[in-house]
Structure formats: C-alpha cells, structure tokens
Amino acid sequence: PEPGTIKLTGLSSGNTLRRAGAFNNAPKVDLSVIGARHKVFWLINGDLTQVTSPEEIFAYRFDLPGQYEITVMDTHGNFDSVDIRVLD
C-alpha cells in the first residue's frame, strides 16, 4: 500500500461466504493487514472485536448469516474495510 494506508487481506468487498462441510460449520476466515503500525483494531459491524499486533492473524468465525462490514484500523488512524455477506 501507499504510505499512510493499510490493506485488509483475506477477504474482498462483495465476497459471499456460506456454511460448509458435513457438520454445516460456520465460515471462518483468517484476516491480516499490510502496512499497519503498532496496535491494530478489528471492528465487525462497528463493534471492536479484537486488538492485535500488525503481524498477527485475526481468525473470525461468522456464526450468523447476514451482511458484515469488517474494518481494520491502526493507532495512526489508517483504516481499510470490506463488506461481505454470509449465507445460512
């Protein structure tokens, strides 16, 4: 990314996830960020869900169907977000 920007990786806007497998498991994704500095804040639909270091993977399981906005922000105010849909 360009200086002063960060990039959320692992999902892209418009992705659709669905339950899978013999046990109908909820979809789980491993998210990471490129270009962040210091602490990284992960928000799901505006709610702070996890704080990580820039090198850590954020694993999230989507237990409920619906629309989700995932936002990542660092301590310098740089952020990126994606909008996805989870099907039942």
XYZ file of N, CA and C in Angstrom:
264
model
N 0.815 -1.213 0.000
C 0.000 0.000 0.000
C 0.849 1.264 0.000
N 0.230 2.368 -0.318
C 0.916 3.652 -0.310
C 1.196 4.068 1.133
N 2.196 4.947 1.354
C 2.459 5.424 2.718
C 1.197 6.023 3.332
N 0.938 5.703 4.581
C -0.234 6.221 5.265
C -1.490 5.421 5.024
N -1.380 4.306 4.294
C -2.551 3.464 4.057
C -2.276 2.056 4.562
N -3.336 1.336 4.839
C -3.207 -0.067 5.193
C -4.163 -0.872 4.321
N -3.924 -2.168 4.238
C -4.746 -3.033 3.381
C -5.149 -4.274 4.156
N -6.458 -4.493 4.277
C -7.014 -5.700 4.881
C -6.890 -6.833 3.864
N -6.376 -7.977 4.277
C -6.257 -9.118 3.373
C -6.979 -10.319 3.963
N -7.442 -11.183 3.089
C -8.164 -12.390 3.493
C -9.590 -12.411 2.979
N -10.161 -11.233 2.749
C -11.499 -11.083 2.170
C -11.503 -9.847 1.283
N -12.416 -9.830 0.340
C -12.614 -8.654 -0.515
C -14.076 -8.241 -0.447
N -14.327 -6.963 -0.643
C -15.719 -6.500 -0.681
C -16.484 -7.282 -1.735
N -17.705 -7.644 -1.374
C -18.555 -8.395 -2.279
C -18.466 -9.904 -2.107
N -17.496 -10.390 -1.307
C -17.410 -11.838 -1.073
C -18.679 -12.341 -0.407
N -19.054 -13.573 -0.743
C -20.166 -14.257 -0.089
C -19.622 -15.542 0.516
N -19.892 -15.734 1.788
C -19.467 -16.945 2.500
C -20.697 -17.759 2.850
N -20.507 -19.084 2.993
C -21.628 -19.943 3.382
C -21.118 -21.074 4.249
N -22.050 -21.686 4.982
C -21.708 -22.839 5.807
C -21.247 -23.980 4.911
N -20.373 -24.842 5.469
C -19.823 -25.917 4.644
C -19.493 -27.139 5.489
N -19.290 -28.238 4.802
C -18.855 -29.470 5.446
C -20.009 -30.301 5.955
N -19.672 -31.498 6.401
C -20.672 -32.454 6.880
C -21.425 -31.937 8.106
N -20.772 -31.075 8.888
C -21.399 -30.558 10.110
C -21.961 -29.156 9.932
N -22.019 -28.692 8.683
C -22.584 -27.374 8.387
C -21.893 -26.279 9.205
N -20.546 -26.334 9.236
C -19.751 -25.411 10.045
C -19.885 -23.972 9.564
N -19.927 -23.057 10.536
C -19.941 -21.630 10.218
C -18.634 -21.265 9.523
N -18.683 -20.359 8.544
C -17.457 -19.980 7.842
C -16.476 -19.265 8.775
N -15.203 -19.605 8.618
C -14.132 -18.991 9.406
C -13.100 -18.443 8.439
N -12.611 -17.249 8.720
C -11.598 -16.629 7.867
C -10.408 -16.186 8.708
N -9.251 -16.183 8.077
C -8.028 -15.657 8.681
C -7.721 -14.337 7.991
N -7.796 -13.259 8.753
C -7.594 -11.920 8.208
C -6.260 -11.359 8.680
N -5.650 -10.559 7.843
C -4.409 -9.891 8.217
C -4.404 -8.501 7.593
N -3.376 -7.751 7.934
C -3.295 -6.369 7.464
C -1.866 -6.099 6.985
N -1.767 -5.324 5.924
C -0.479 -4.907 5.380
C -0.341 -3.402 5.599
N 0.813 -2.982 6.105
C 1.107 -1.557 6.230
C 0.733 -0.927 7.554
N 0.161 -1.689 8.476
C -0.241 -1.125 9.774
C 0.973 -0.982 10.691
N 0.849 -0.059 11.628
C 1.904 0.152 12.617
C 1.294 0.103 14.016
N 2.058 -0.458 14.928
C 1.676 -0.560 16.336
C 0.435 -1.436 16.493
N -0.516 -1.027 17.296
C -1.711 -1.848 17.517
C -2.663 -1.780 16.332
N -3.377 -2.896 16.142
C -4.371 -2.990 15.072
C -5.712 -3.309 15.717
N -6.741 -2.564 15.352
C -8.079 -2.720 15.917
C -8.991 -3.299 14.838
N -9.665 -4.395 15.163
C -10.575 -5.070 14.231
C -12.003 -4.819 14.680
N -12.819 -4.270 13.780
C -14.220 -3.994 14.082
C -15.110 -4.799 13.144
N -16.121 -5.419 13.721
C -17.127 -6.126 12.940
C -18.436 -5.363 13.119
N -18.976 -4.847 12.028
C -20.194 -4.025 12.056
C -20.101 -2.908 13.092
N -18.918 -2.292 13.171
C -18.718 -1.149 14.054
C -18.368 -1.481 15.483
N -18.394 -2.750 15.854
C -18.068 -3.157 17.229
C -16.635 -3.650 17.299
N -15.855 -3.109 18.244
C -14.480 -3.568 18.432
C -14.502 -5.034 18.842
N -13.851 -5.873 18.055
C -13.897 -7.315 18.253
C -12.565 -7.868 18.726
N -11.454 -7.291 18.253
C -10.130 -7.821 18.582
C -9.088 -6.730 18.416
N -8.031 -6.790 19.236
C -6.864 -5.934 19.079
C -5.669 -6.859 18.882
N -4.892 -6.620 17.829
C -3.735 -7.463 17.537
C -2.526 -6.591 17.231
N -1.393 -7.247 17.067
C -0.223 -6.573 16.505
C -0.359 -6.643 14.986
N 0.389 -5.829 14.240
C 0.281 -5.857 12.780
C 0.657 -7.213 12.166
N 1.467 -8.006 12.874
C 1.922 -9.291 12.337
C 0.951 -10.437 12.632
N 0.034 -10.242 13.561
C -0.877 -11.314 13.977
C -2.002 -11.525 12.971
N -2.421 -12.782 12.873
C -3.600 -13.147 12.091
C -4.828 -13.000 12.993
N -5.887 -12.448 12.463
C -7.158 -12.351 13.178
C -8.095 -13.398 12.588
N -8.365 -14.451 13.364
C -9.267 -15.521 12.923
C -10.670 -15.198 13.421
N -11.629 -15.198 12.515
C -13.011 -14.872 12.899
C -13.974 -15.882 12.305
N -14.919 -16.317 13.131
C -15.964 -17.252 12.688
C -17.284 -16.490 12.600
N -17.944 -16.582 11.453
C -19.226 -15.917 11.225
C -20.345 -16.876 11.615
N -20.795 -16.790 12.857
C -21.798 -17.724 13.375
C -23.201 -17.450 12.853
N -23.470 -16.213 12.440
C -24.818 -15.844 11.999
C -24.795 -15.359 10.553
N -25.842 -15.668 9.800
C -25.926 -15.136 8.435
C -26.201 -13.632 8.473
N -25.887 -12.960 7.373
C -26.193 -11.539 7.274
C -25.102 -10.768 6.567
N -25.257 -9.449 6.582
C -24.292 -8.531 5.994
C -23.275 -8.162 7.070
N -22.018 -8.087 6.694
C -20.959 -7.730 7.631
C -20.057 -6.678 7.013
N -19.688 -5.691 7.834
C -18.643 -4.740 7.469
C -17.468 -5.017 8.398
N -16.328 -5.352 7.825
C -15.126 -5.621 8.609
C -14.180 -4.460 8.377
N -13.765 -3.828 9.467
C -12.865 -2.682 9.389
C -11.620 -2.973 10.205
N -10.469 -2.604 9.676
C -9.204 -2.681 10.405
C -8.632 -1.273 10.471
N -8.133 -0.909 11.662
C -7.598 0.432 11.863
C -6.350 0.333 12.736
N -5.342 1.156 12.433
C -4.158 1.155 13.287
C -4.159 2.386 14.194
N -3.147 2.478 15.062
C -3.097 3.573 16.034
C -2.861 4.938 15.394
N -2.504 4.966 14.110
C -2.303 6.228 13.406
C -3.558 6.686 12.664
N -4.663 5.921 12.806
C -5.915 6.292 12.160
C -6.057 5.792 10.740
N -5.068 5.065 10.242
C -5.187 4.458 8.910
C -6.186 3.313 8.998
N -7.009 3.143 7.971
C -8.002 2.069 8.032
C -8.337 1.540 6.642
N -8.927 0.353 6.642
C -9.443 -0.257 5.430
C -10.665 -1.064 5.854
N -11.602 -1.271 4.951
C -12.783 -2.063 5.302
C -13.304 -2.806 4.071
N -14.026 -3.881 4.353
C -14.690 -4.647 3.301
C -16.111 -4.959 3.761
N -16.997 -5.116 2.797
C -18.388 -5.514 3.066
C -18.593 -6.889 2.443
N -19.108 -7.831 3.258
C -19.343 -9.185 2.763
C -20.723 -9.650 3.197
N -21.120 -10.800 2.655
C -22.404 -11.396 3.020
C -22.145 -12.840 3.439
N -22.845 -13.261 4.493
C -22.750 -14.642 4.966
C -24.145 -15.278 4.810
N -24.187 -16.387 4.078
C -25.436 -17.112 3.865
C -25.578 -18.227 4.888
N -26.815 -18.598 5.170
C -27.087 -19.677 6.123
C -26.843 -21.018 5.472
